[in-house]
Coordinates of C-alpha atoms and ligand atoms in Angstrom, one line a residue:
M1 CA -107.3 -172.9 73.1
A2 CA -110.2 -172.7 75.8
T3 CA -110.8 -169.5 77.6
N4 CA -111.6 -169.3 81.2
A5 CA -115.0 -168.0 80.2
E6 CA -115.5 -171.1 77.9
I7 CA -114.6 -173.8 80.7
A8 CA -116.9 -171.6 83.0
G9 CA -119.5 -172.1 80.1
R10 CA -119.2 -175.8 80.5
F11 CA -119.6 -176.1 84.1
E12 CA -122.5 -173.9 84.1
E13 CA -124.5 -175.9 81.6
F14 CA -123.4 -179.2 83.4
A15 CA -124.6 -177.5 86.3
D16 CA -127.9 -176.5 84.7
L17 CA -128.5 -179.9 83.3
L18 CA -128.0 -181.8 86.6
E19 CA -130.3 -179.4 88.3
A20 CA -132.7 -180.3 85.3
D21 CA -132.4 -183.8 86.0
D22 CA -133.2 -183.2 89.9
V23 CA -129.9 -184.0 91.1
E24 CA -129.0 -182.1 94.4
Y25 CA -125.9 -180.6 95.9
K26 CA -123.8 -181.5 92.7
P27 CA -125.2 -178.1 90.7
R28 CA -124.1 -176.1 93.4
T29 CA -120.7 -177.3 93.6
Y30 CA -120.4 -176.8 89.6
R31 CA -121.9 -173.1 89.5
R32 CA -119.1 -172.2 92.2
A33 CA -116.4 -173.5 90.4
A34 CA -117.9 -171.8 87.0
E35 CA -117.9 -168.6 88.6
N36 CA -113.9 -169.1 90.2
V37 CA -113.1 -169.9 86.7
R38 CA -114.8 -167.1 84.8
A39 CA -113.1 -164.7 87.5
H40 CA -109.4 -166.3 87.6
P41 CA -106.8 -163.6 86.4
S42 CA -104.9 -165.7 84.3
P43 CA -105.7 -168.4 81.5
I44 CA -106.2 -171.8 82.8
A45 CA -105.4 -173.6 79.6
D46 CA -101.7 -172.4 80.4
Y47 CA -101.7 -174.4 83.4
V48 CA -102.9 -177.7 81.3
E49 CA -100.5 -177.0 79.2
A50 CA -97.8 -176.6 81.4
G51 CA -98.8 -179.7 83.4
D52 CA -99.4 -177.7 86.7
R53 CA -102.2 -179.3 88.3
D54 CA -101.6 -178.0 91.4
A55 CA -102.3 -174.6 90.1
I56 CA -105.7 -175.5 88.7
E57 CA -106.5 -177.0 92.2
D58 CA -105.7 -173.8 93.7
I59 CA -108.4 -172.0 92.2
D60 CA -111.2 -171.8 94.8
G61 CA -114.2 -174.1 94.4
V62 CA -111.8 -176.5 92.3
G63 CA -111.0 -179.7 93.9
D64 CA -109.7 -182.9 92.1
A65 CA -113.0 -184.0 90.5
I66 CA -113.4 -180.5 88.6
A67 CA -109.8 -180.3 87.9
T68 CA -109.9 -183.5 86.0
K69 CA -112.8 -182.3 83.9
I70 CA -111.1 -179.1 83.0
V71 CA -108.0 -180.9 81.9
E72 CA -110.1 -183.3 79.8
Y73 CA -111.7 -180.2 78.3
V74 CA -108.5 -178.2 77.3
E75 CA -106.8 -181.3 75.9
T76 CA -110.0 -182.9 74.2
G77 CA -112.8 -180.0 73.4
S78 CA -115.2 -181.9 75.4
I79 CA -116.0 -183.5 78.7
D80 CA -117.5 -187.3 78.4
E81 CA -119.5 -187.0 81.6
L82 CA -121.3 -183.7 80.3
E83 CA -122.0 -185.3 76.6
E84 CA -123.5 -188.2 78.3
L85 CA -126.0 -185.9 80.3
Q86 CA -126.4 -183.9 77.3
A87 CA -127.5 -187.3 75.1
E88 CA -129.8 -188.1 78.1
L89 CA -131.3 -184.6 78.3
P90 CA -130.8 -183.3 74.7
I91 CA -132.2 -179.6 75.7
D92 CA -130.6 -176.3 74.6
I93 CA -130.7 -175.4 78.2
A94 CA -128.5 -172.2 78.0
D95 CA -131.1 -170.8 75.5
I96 CA -134.2 -171.9 77.6
T97 CA -133.1 -170.8 80.8
R98 CA -132.5 -167.2 79.3
I99 CA -136.0 -166.8 79.7
E100 CA -136.8 -164.9 83.1
G101 CA -138.9 -167.3 85.2
V102 CA -137.6 -170.3 83.3
G103 CA -134.8 -172.0 85.5
P104 CA -133.4 -175.7 84.8
K105 CA -135.8 -177.5 86.9
T106 CA -138.7 -175.9 84.7
A107 CA -136.8 -176.5 81.8
G108 CA -136.2 -180.3 82.8
K109 CA -140.2 -180.8 83.4
L110 CA -141.1 -179.3 80.2
Y111 CA -138.9 -181.7 78.3
H112 CA -140.1 -184.6 80.3
E113 CA -143.8 -183.3 79.8
L114 CA -143.8 -182.0 76.3
G115 CA -140.7 -182.8 74.9
I116 CA -139.3 -179.3 74.6
E117 CA -135.5 -179.1 73.7
T118 CA -135.3 -175.8 72.0
L119 CA -136.5 -172.2 72.1
D120 CA -138.5 -173.0 68.7
D121 CA -140.2 -176.1 70.7
L122 CA -140.8 -173.5 73.6
E123 CA -142.4 -171.0 71.7
A124 CA -144.7 -173.3 69.4
A125 CA -146.0 -174.6 72.8
A126 CA -146.6 -171.6 74.2
E127 CA -148.7 -170.3 71.1
A128 CA -150.4 -173.6 71.3
N129 CA -151.3 -173.2 75.0
E130 CA -149.9 -176.2 75.9
I131 CA -147.6 -175.1 78.4
Q132 CA -150.2 -174.1 81.1
E133 CA -151.8 -177.5 81.0
V134 CA -148.6 -178.8 82.7
S135 CA -149.1 -179.3 86.4
G136 CA -147.5 -176.5 88.4
F137 CA -147.6 -174.0 85.4
G138 CA -150.6 -171.6 84.6
P139 CA -151.6 -168.8 81.9
K140 CA -149.4 -166.4 83.5
T141 CA -146.5 -168.2 83.1
E142 CA -147.1 -169.0 79.5
Q143 CA -147.4 -165.4 79.0
N144 CA -144.5 -164.8 80.2
I145 CA -142.6 -167.3 78.1
R146 CA -144.2 -165.6 75.3
D147 CA -143.3 -162.1 76.2
N148 CA -139.5 -163.2 76.6
I149 CA -138.5 -165.4 73.9
E150 CA -137.4 -162.8 71.6
F151 CA -135.3 -161.5 74.2
A152 CA -133.9 -165.0 74.8
R153 CA -133.3 -165.1 71.1
E154 CA -131.8 -162.2 70.5
V155 CA -129.2 -162.2 73.4
G156 CA -128.1 -165.8 72.8
T157 CA -125.7 -164.9 70.1
R158 CA -123.8 -161.9 71.6
Q159 CA -120.6 -161.9 73.8
L160 CA -120.2 -160.0 76.7
L161 CA -117.5 -156.9 76.2
G162 CA -115.7 -158.2 79.5
E163 CA -115.1 -161.8 77.4
A164 CA -114.5 -160.2 73.8
R165 CA -112.2 -157.0 74.7
P166 CA -109.4 -159.1 76.3
L167 CA -109.6 -161.2 72.9
A168 CA -109.5 -158.0 71.0
D169 CA -106.6 -156.7 72.8
D170 CA -104.7 -160.0 71.9
V171 CA -105.5 -159.8 68.3
L172 CA -104.1 -156.3 68.3
G173 CA -101.0 -157.6 69.7
F174 CA -100.5 -160.2 67.6
L175 CA -101.2 -158.0 64.5
E176 CA -98.7 -155.4 65.6
G177 CA -96.1 -158.0 65.4
I178 CA -96.8 -158.5 61.8
Q179 CA -93.9 -156.9 59.8
E180 CA -96.2 -155.5 57.0
V181 CA -98.7 -154.2 59.2
E182 CA -98.5 -150.5 59.3
R183 CA -101.4 -149.5 61.6
C184 CA -104.0 -151.4 63.3
E185 CA -106.9 -150.7 65.4
V186 CA -110.2 -152.6 66.7
A187 CA -113.4 -151.1 65.2
G188 CA -116.9 -151.7 65.6
S189 CA -119.0 -152.0 68.6
I190 CA -115.7 -153.2 70.5
R191 CA -114.3 -150.1 69.7
R192 CA -117.4 -148.1 71.1
W193 CA -117.5 -150.6 74.2
R194 CA -120.7 -151.4 73.6
E195 CA -121.9 -154.1 76.7
T196 CA -122.2 -156.9 74.3
I197 CA -120.4 -157.8 71.2
G198 CA -121.8 -159.1 68.2
D199 CA -118.2 -160.0 66.6
V200 CA -114.8 -158.4 66.8
D201 CA -114.0 -156.2 64.0
V202 CA -110.1 -155.3 63.5
L203 CA -108.9 -153.1 60.7
V204 CA -105.1 -153.1 59.3
G205 CA -103.6 -150.5 57.2
T206 CA -100.8 -152.6 54.9
N207 CA -99.2 -152.5 51.2
D208 CA -99.3 -156.5 51.5
N209 CA -102.9 -157.6 51.8
E210 CA -102.1 -161.3 51.1
A211 CA -99.0 -161.6 53.7
V212 CA -101.0 -159.9 56.5
I213 CA -104.3 -162.1 55.7
E214 CA -102.1 -165.4 55.7
Q215 CA -100.3 -164.7 59.1
F216 CA -103.7 -163.8 60.6
V217 CA -105.6 -166.9 59.8
G218 CA -102.4 -168.9 60.6
W219 CA -102.6 -167.5 64.3
D220 CA -101.9 -169.9 66.9
S221 CA -105.4 -168.8 68.8
V222 CA -107.3 -169.6 65.6
D223 CA -109.6 -172.6 65.9
S224 CA -111.3 -172.5 62.7
E225 CA -111.5 -170.4 59.4
I226 CA -114.6 -169.0 58.5
E227 CA -113.8 -167.2 55.2
S228 CA -110.9 -165.4 53.8
G229 CA -110.5 -163.2 50.8
P230 CA -108.4 -160.7 49.2
A231 CA -109.2 -157.4 51.6
K232 CA -110.8 -159.8 54.5
A233 CA -111.0 -162.8 56.6
S234 CA -113.0 -164.1 59.5
V235 CA -112.1 -166.6 61.9
L236 CA -113.4 -168.1 65.3
V237 CA -111.4 -168.0 68.4
G238 CA -113.3 -169.8 70.8
E239 CA -116.8 -169.1 70.3
I240 CA -115.9 -165.3 69.3
R241 CA -116.1 -164.1 65.6
V242 CA -113.1 -162.1 64.7
D243 CA -113.5 -160.2 61.2
L244 CA -110.3 -158.6 59.8
R245 CA -110.3 -156.0 57.0
V246 CA -107.3 -155.2 55.5
V247 CA -106.9 -151.6 53.5
V248 CA -104.0 -149.5 52.0
P249 CA -102.7 -147.2 54.8
D250 CA -103.7 -144.1 52.7
E251 CA -107.4 -145.2 53.5
F252 CA -107.0 -146.4 56.9
G253 CA -108.9 -143.4 58.6
A254 CA -111.6 -143.4 56.7
A255 CA -112.1 -147.4 57.0
L256 CA -111.6 -146.7 60.6
Q257 CA -114.4 -144.1 60.9
Y258 CA -116.7 -146.3 58.8
F259 CA -116.2 -149.7 60.4
T260 CA -116.1 -148.2 63.9
G261 CA -119.9 -147.3 63.3
S262 CA -122.5 -147.1 64.7
K263 CA -124.3 -147.6 61.8
D264 CA -126.7 -144.8 63.2
H265 CA -123.9 -142.7 63.8
N266 CA -122.5 -143.2 60.0
V267 CA -125.8 -142.4 58.5
S268 CA -126.6 -139.3 60.4
L269 CA -122.7 -138.4 59.5
R270 CA -123.2 -138.9 55.7
N271 CA -126.4 -136.8 56.0
Y272 CA -124.5 -134.2 57.8
A273 CA -122.0 -134.2 54.9
I274 CA -124.6 -134.4 51.9
D275 CA -125.9 -131.3 53.2
R276 CA -122.5 -129.6 52.9
G277 CA -121.8 -130.8 49.4
L278 CA -119.6 -133.6 50.6
K279 CA -119.5 -137.3 50.4
V280 CA -118.2 -139.6 53.5
N281 CA -117.7 -143.3 52.6
E282 CA -115.0 -145.9 53.6
Y283 CA -112.7 -144.4 51.2
G284 CA -112.7 -140.8 52.5
V285 CA -114.1 -137.3 52.5
F286 CA -115.0 -136.5 48.8
D287 CA -116.0 -132.6 47.8
V288 CA -118.8 -133.5 45.2
S289 CA -120.0 -130.1 45.0
E290 CA -119.0 -129.8 41.3
I291 CA -120.3 -132.8 40.3
D292 CA -123.6 -133.2 38.7
A293 CA -125.9 -136.1 39.9
G294 CA -125.3 -139.4 38.4
P295 CA -122.7 -142.0 39.7
D296 CA -120.4 -141.6 36.6
G297 CA -119.6 -137.8 37.3
D298 CA -116.1 -136.9 37.3
G299 CA -114.2 -134.2 39.0
S300 CA -111.3 -133.2 37.3
G301 CA -108.0 -134.2 38.6
S302 CA -109.7 -136.2 41.5
A303 CA -109.8 -139.9 42.2
T304 CA -112.2 -142.1 40.6
D305 CA -113.3 -145.7 41.4
G306 CA -116.4 -146.7 40.2
S307 CA -119.2 -144.3 42.3
Q308 CA -117.1 -144.6 45.7
R309 CA -114.1 -142.9 45.1
I310 CA -115.3 -139.4 43.5
G311 CA -114.7 -135.8 43.4
D312 CA -111.7 -134.5 45.2
R313 CA -110.6 -136.5 48.1
L314 CA -110.3 -134.2 51.4
A315 CA -109.3 -136.8 53.7
G316 CA -109.1 -140.4 54.5
E317 CA -105.4 -141.5 56.1
T318 CA -106.4 -140.3 59.6
E319 CA -109.9 -140.5 61.4
E320 CA -109.4 -137.2 62.8
G321 CA -108.8 -135.8 59.3
M322 CA -112.3 -137.3 58.5
Y323 CA -114.0 -135.3 61.0
E324 CA -111.9 -132.1 60.4
A325 CA -112.5 -132.4 56.7
L326 CA -116.3 -132.2 57.7
G327 CA -115.8 -129.2 60.1
L328 CA -116.2 -131.4 63.1
D329 CA -114.2 -132.1 66.2
W330 CA -112.9 -135.8 66.2
M331 CA -115.3 -138.1 68.8
P332 CA -114.1 -140.8 71.1
P333 CA -115.9 -143.8 69.6
E334 CA -118.0 -144.2 72.8
L335 CA -120.1 -141.2 71.8
R336 CA -120.7 -142.6 68.5
T337 CA -124.4 -144.0 69.0
D338 CA -126.1 -141.0 67.1
R339 CA -127.5 -139.4 70.6
G340 CA -126.4 -135.8 69.9
E341 CA -122.5 -136.0 69.4
I342 CA -122.6 -134.8 65.8
G343 CA -124.5 -131.4 67.0
A344 CA -122.2 -131.2 69.8
S345 CA -118.9 -131.7 68.0
E346 CA -120.0 -129.2 65.8
A347 CA -120.9 -126.7 68.4
G348 CA -117.5 -127.6 70.3
T349 CA -119.4 -128.8 73.1
L350 CA -118.5 -132.3 73.2
P351 CA -117.7 -133.8 76.5
D352 CA -114.3 -134.0 78.2
L353 CA -114.9 -137.5 78.9
L354 CA -113.8 -139.0 82.3
M355 CA -110.4 -141.1 82.2
R356 CA -109.3 -144.5 83.7
E357 CA -106.7 -142.6 85.6
D358 CA -109.1 -140.0 87.0
I359 CA -110.5 -142.8 89.1
R360 CA -109.3 -142.6 93.0
G361 CA -111.5 -145.0 94.5
D362 CA -114.6 -147.7 94.6
F363 CA -117.4 -147.9 97.1
H364 CA -118.7 -151.2 96.4
S365 CA -116.8 -154.4 97.2
H366 CA -117.3 -157.7 99.1
T367 CA -115.4 -159.8 101.6
E368 CA -115.9 -163.4 103.1
W369 CA -118.0 -161.5 105.6
S370 CA -120.7 -162.2 102.9
D371 CA -120.1 -164.1 99.9
G372 CA -116.5 -162.5 98.7
N373 CA -113.5 -164.8 98.5
N374 CA -110.9 -162.6 100.8
T375 CA -110.4 -160.8 104.2
I376 CA -111.0 -157.1 104.5
E377 CA -107.2 -157.0 104.9
E378 CA -106.9 -158.5 101.7
M379 CA -109.4 -156.4 99.6
V380 CA -108.1 -153.2 101.4
E381 CA -104.5 -153.9 100.5
A382 CA -105.1 -154.8 96.7
A383 CA -107.0 -151.4 97.0
D384 CA -104.2 -149.9 98.1
G385 CA -102.0 -151.4 95.6
R386 CA -103.9 -150.0 92.8
G387 CA -103.1 -146.4 94.2
Y388 CA -106.5 -145.6 95.2
D389 CA -106.9 -142.9 98.0
Y390 CA -110.1 -144.5 99.4
F391 CA -111.9 -148.0 99.3
G392 CA -115.3 -149.0 100.4
L393 CA -116.6 -152.6 101.7
A394 CA -119.9 -153.3 101.1
D395 CA -120.9 -156.6 102.0
H396 CA -124.3 -157.7 101.8
A397 CA -126.9 -156.8 104.4
E398 CA -129.8 -159.6 105.1
G399 CA -132.8 -159.1 103.2
P400 CA -135.0 -159.6 100.4
G401 CA -133.3 -161.6 97.5
I402 CA -130.2 -162.7 99.7
V403 CA -129.7 -166.4 100.8
G404 CA -130.6 -167.1 104.4
G405 CA -127.1 -166.8 106.2
M406 CA -125.2 -165.0 103.5
G407 CA -126.2 -161.4 104.4
L408 CA -125.1 -159.3 107.5
S409 CA -127.6 -158.8 110.3
D410 CA -127.6 -155.5 112.1
T411 CA -125.4 -157.0 114.8
E412 CA -122.9 -158.4 112.6
I413 CA -122.5 -155.0 110.5
L414 CA -121.4 -153.4 113.6
E415 CA -119.1 -156.1 114.4
Q416 CA -117.6 -155.4 110.8
V417 CA -117.4 -151.7 111.2
E418 CA -115.2 -152.5 114.2
Q419 CA -112.9 -154.7 112.4
I420 CA -113.0 -152.2 109.3
R421 CA -111.7 -149.1 111.6
E422 CA -108.8 -151.6 112.5
V423 CA -107.9 -152.1 108.9
D424 CA -108.4 -148.5 108.1
A425 CA -105.9 -147.4 110.9
A426 CA -103.5 -149.8 109.9
N427 CA -103.6 -148.6 106.3
D428 CA -102.8 -145.2 104.2
I429 CA -105.6 -145.5 102.2
D430 CA -109.2 -144.2 103.6
V431 CA -111.5 -147.1 104.3
F432 CA -115.0 -146.8 104.4
A433 CA -117.3 -149.1 106.0
G434 CA -120.4 -149.7 104.1
I435 CA -123.0 -152.0 103.3
E436 CA -125.3 -153.4 100.5
A437 CA -128.7 -153.0 101.7
N438 CA -131.6 -154.7 99.9
V439 CA -134.4 -152.4 98.3
D440 CA -137.5 -154.2 98.8
A441 CA -140.6 -154.1 96.2
D442 CA -141.8 -150.9 98.0
G443 CA -138.2 -149.2 98.0
E444 CA -137.3 -149.4 101.4
I445 CA -134.2 -150.9 103.3
G446 CA -134.5 -152.9 106.3
L447 CA -131.4 -151.4 108.7
S448 CA -131.6 -150.2 112.1
A449 CA -130.9 -146.7 113.0
E450 CA -127.8 -148.0 114.7
A451 CA -126.3 -149.7 111.6
I452 CA -127.3 -146.7 109.6
D453 CA -125.4 -144.5 112.0
A454 CA -122.3 -146.6 112.3
L455 CA -121.8 -146.9 108.4
D456 CA -120.3 -144.7 106.2
V457 CA -121.6 -145.8 102.8
I458 CA -124.8 -147.5 102.1
V459 CA -125.2 -148.9 98.8
A460 CA -128.7 -150.0 98.5
S461 CA -129.6 -152.5 95.4
T462 CA -132.5 -154.7 94.2
H463 CA -132.4 -158.3 94.4
S464 CA -135.5 -159.2 94.6
A465 CA -138.8 -158.3 92.6
L466 CA -137.1 -157.4 89.1
D467 CA -140.5 -157.8 87.4
Q468 CA -142.3 -154.9 88.1
D469 CA -143.6 -152.8 85.7
T470 CA -142.0 -149.3 84.7
E471 CA -144.1 -147.0 86.7
R472 CA -143.8 -149.1 90.0
A473 CA -140.1 -150.1 89.4
T474 CA -139.3 -146.2 89.1
N475 CA -141.5 -145.3 92.4
R476 CA -139.6 -148.1 93.9
L477 CA -136.3 -146.7 92.9
V478 CA -137.1 -143.3 93.6
R479 CA -138.1 -144.1 97.1
A480 CA -134.6 -145.8 97.7
V481 CA -132.9 -142.7 96.6
E482 CA -134.9 -140.4 98.4
N483 CA -133.9 -142.3 101.8
P484 CA -131.8 -139.8 103.7
A485 CA -129.4 -143.0 104.7
V486 CA -128.8 -144.2 101.2
D487 CA -125.6 -143.2 99.4
V488 CA -125.6 -145.0 96.3
L489 CA -128.2 -146.8 94.4
G490 CA -126.6 -150.3 93.4
H491 CA -127.0 -151.7 90.0
P492 CA -130.2 -150.0 89.5
S493 CA -132.1 -152.3 87.1
G494 CA -130.9 -155.4 88.4
R495 CA -130.2 -156.9 84.9
L496 CA -127.8 -159.5 84.0
L497 CA -126.6 -159.6 80.5
N498 CA -127.8 -162.1 78.3
E499 CA -129.6 -163.5 81.2
R500 CA -132.3 -161.3 82.4
S501 CA -133.6 -157.9 81.3
G502 CA -134.1 -156.5 84.8
L503 CA -136.3 -153.6 86.2
D504 CA -137.2 -151.0 83.1
F505 CA -137.3 -147.5 84.7
D506 CA -137.5 -143.7 83.7
A507 CA -133.7 -142.5 84.1
T508 CA -134.7 -139.1 83.8
T509 CA -137.3 -139.1 86.7
L510 CA -134.7 -141.2 88.8
G511 CA -131.7 -138.8 88.0
E512 CA -133.7 -135.9 89.0
A513 CA -134.3 -137.6 92.4
A514 CA -131.0 -138.8 93.0
A515 CA -129.6 -134.9 92.3
A516 CA -132.2 -133.7 94.7
H517 CA -131.2 -136.0 97.3
D518 CA -127.5 -136.4 97.0
T519 CA -127.6 -139.8 96.2
A520 CA -125.3 -141.5 93.5
L521 CA -126.4 -143.8 90.8
E522 CA -124.0 -146.7 90.4
V523 CA -122.4 -148.0 87.2
N524 CA -121.7 -151.6 88.0
S525 CA -118.7 -152.6 86.5
N526 CA -119.1 -156.4 86.5
P527 CA -119.1 -157.0 82.8
R528 CA -122.4 -159.4 83.4
R529 CA -124.2 -156.1 84.9
L530 CA -122.8 -152.8 83.3
D531 CA -125.7 -151.3 85.1
L532 CA -126.2 -148.3 84.6
W533 CA -125.6 -148.3 80.8
G534 CA -124.6 -145.8 78.7
S535 CA -128.1 -143.9 77.4
A536 CA -129.3 -144.2 81.2
V537 CA -126.1 -142.6 82.3
Q538 CA -126.7 -139.8 79.8
A539 CA -130.1 -139.2 80.8
A540 CA -129.1 -139.2 84.4
I541 CA -126.1 -136.7 84.1
N542 CA -128.3 -134.5 82.1
A543 CA -131.2 -134.6 85.1
G544 CA -128.0 -133.5 87.4
A545 CA -127.5 -136.8 89.3
K546 CA -123.9 -137.9 90.2
I547 CA -122.5 -141.3 89.2
A548 CA -120.3 -143.8 91.4
I549 CA -118.4 -146.3 89.0
N550 CA -118.1 -149.5 91.6
T551 CA -116.5 -152.8 90.8
D552 CA -118.7 -154.9 93.0
A553 CA -115.5 -156.9 93.4
H554 CA -115.8 -160.3 95.3
Q555 CA -112.0 -160.8 95.0
P556 CA -109.0 -158.5 94.4
S557 CA -108.5 -159.6 90.7
T558 CA -112.0 -158.2 89.8
L559 CA -110.9 -154.6 91.1
E560 CA -109.8 -154.8 87.3
F561 CA -113.7 -154.5 86.3
M562 CA -113.1 -150.8 86.9
R563 CA -112.1 -150.7 83.3
W564 CA -115.5 -151.9 82.0
G565 CA -117.3 -149.4 84.3
V566 CA -115.2 -146.3 83.2
H567 CA -115.7 -147.1 79.3
T568 CA -119.9 -147.6 80.0
A569 CA -119.8 -144.1 81.8
R570 CA -118.2 -142.8 79.2
R571 CA -120.9 -143.8 76.7
G572 CA -123.0 -142.0 79.0
W573 CA -121.3 -138.7 78.6
A574 CA -119.5 -138.8 81.9
E575 CA -117.1 -136.2 82.8
P576 CA -115.0 -136.3 85.8
G577 CA -116.6 -134.0 87.6
D578 CA -119.9 -136.0 87.3
V579 CA -118.4 -139.3 88.9
I580 CA -117.9 -139.1 92.6
N581 CA -114.9 -141.4 92.6
T582 CA -112.9 -139.1 91.1
W583 CA -113.4 -136.5 93.5
E584 CA -110.8 -135.5 96.6
P585 CA -111.2 -137.9 99.6
E586 CA -112.5 -134.7 101.6
A587 CA -115.2 -133.9 99.1
V588 CA -116.3 -137.4 99.0
R589 CA -116.8 -137.6 102.5
E590 CA -118.9 -134.7 102.5
F591 CA -121.1 -136.3 100.0
L592 CA -121.4 -139.7 101.8
H593 CA -122.5 -137.7 105.1
Ligands
DGT601 P1 -122.0 -155.7 66.5 O1 -121.0 -156.8 65.6 O2 -123.1 -156.6 66.1 O3 -121.8 -155.7 68.2 O4 -122.2 -154.4 66.1 P2 -120.9 -153.7 65.3 O5 -121.5 -152.5 65.3 O6 -119.9 -154.2 65.4 O7 -121.6 -154.0 63.6 P3 -121.0 -154.8 62.3 O8 -120.0 -155.7 63.0 O9 -122.1 -155.5 61.7 O10 -120.5 -153.8 61.5 C1 -118.9 -152.8 62.0 C2 -119.1 -151.5 61.8 O11 -119.3 -151.6 60.2 C3 -120.8 -151.2 62.0 O12 -120.7 -150.4 63.5 C4 -120.9 -150.0 61.2 C5 -120.1 -150.4 59.7 N1 -121.4 -151.0 59.2 C6 -121.4 -152.1 58.5 N2 -122.3 -152.4 57.8 C7 -123.3 -150.7 57.7 C8 -124.1 -150.6 57.1 O13 -124.9 -151.3 56.2 N3 -124.4 -149.1 56.5 C9 -123.1 -148.3 57.5 N4 -123.3 -147.2 57.4 N5 -122.6 -149.0 58.4 C10 -122.2 -150.1 58.1
CA602 CA1 -118.8 -156.2 65.1
CA603 CA1 -118.3 -157.5 62.0
ZN604 ZN1 -122.3 -156.0 95.5

């Protein structure tokens, strides 16, 4: 069944192709629909199945015509009008527009002028210097295309965590219901909460492989089977590949450890074991100290199976046991990236990671005052309903990178602050009056002294000039962080996963400046951003910086994004004290002051 993300993807493609075809107005309608479909909290395909047309049209931005296309897509797997457009403009538009600076209009032009349909075509044309010959293009654009083609290729095949994880949860729910399944867990990058996912790995412990695999490939949600064998099967659910591996319960912990990875973590762990006369693999931890070199050596009374199960087996049933047999504390999967976790485990200095329950508020959300979908009251009530102690509204201020008329002027900011104070007084939850200011190319934010004075929270974000080199970008962000008015640096890199790489900066330098000036660095929880990310969070925290995990919600349902932000911060070794939105309201007020 088509997921919301898939439906949204079709409308984005629609919008891109229409734009490539120089159609006006309609692309915007389709993009808005795509955005709301993507963010919709329940599966829209269910409405189609139930014949609930009203529920479909109730989605913001979805009118009669778009609702009809949604129904057509869910029921038939395609949209006629889109197919016609694709036949007319046979461009791999999603791939090509992933290159920074190449939008749909450019893609359309390159198709008409040079017949470019694919990334390969585009690369060949760039290598042959054909692009700079097209009017409106130059050597600089052509070089930019050359530089970005690899990035565009690489990201094209990975899914967002926010799309893959809900599916993984469904898979687990389904497997748990199978009688023959004794244990099951996700593994791979999804268990490590990596921000993008190649495929979803799941692991089952059972004594009846056949029964489990048969039921798995027969699951309702499976769109097609890729392969299946005695101990594994791979299927497609929508556009996401799910790999199931089946092992005996006695080896479940070893397999879980192995298939969780990362590969780098596993390589370091294996070397750590070898240094201690131990062998670690997907079947267990084995004591091989008594065994001479050679793959057929056999410890007496031990398991043997080719060269893999060799020596005395010390562990394998549980993952905790695996690490324990190596003299190590168990490590949360988010830490398994080979950035010092094995050493910290050995030394007993693993971080006491932040938990979802530690979060007491959010500092960055939007209302209909700028580009959000809801009123101040609705957003505040939703935050209150989650049990938060405090909640910050931070609508867009006008400025570079913000569509004209969408951001608030200084006068409007003062008006909004007044309204926020009223909503604050009417609700138990502490409501912070904030703004999302725009960091210009030099690191300045353009707010009046009066607005700065009236506001509780200033989130400063970059929305333009995202192609600066590392030095300029670092200086710019440091400048913003040093500004005494700025409380939080929003989505520091400005990256959009699978779409644009954003600013490259030195996270340690930025972290030092943030620490010195009491400015928090944001982990933006939107699954398309996850900005900062694990390694940058770790560097910033090591430099003494505080982190704010914000949802950047544009409607109540996306306050749920906090889940992605928390796990991303955990990938950066964040403890509760490092994250200002775990703090008591008084401590937060003091930090913001
Ligand atoms: P992905 O799917 O690209 O997002 O990343 P992973 O980490 O899920 O990678 P995947 O699906 O290829 O394999 C799942 C896990 O299996 C991986 O994290 C570690 C383990 N693994 C796979 N191949 C190897 C290998 O050649 N050596 C080692 N040590 N581990 C491996
Ligand atoms: Ca995987
Ligand atoms: Ca896999
Ligand atoms: Zn925002």
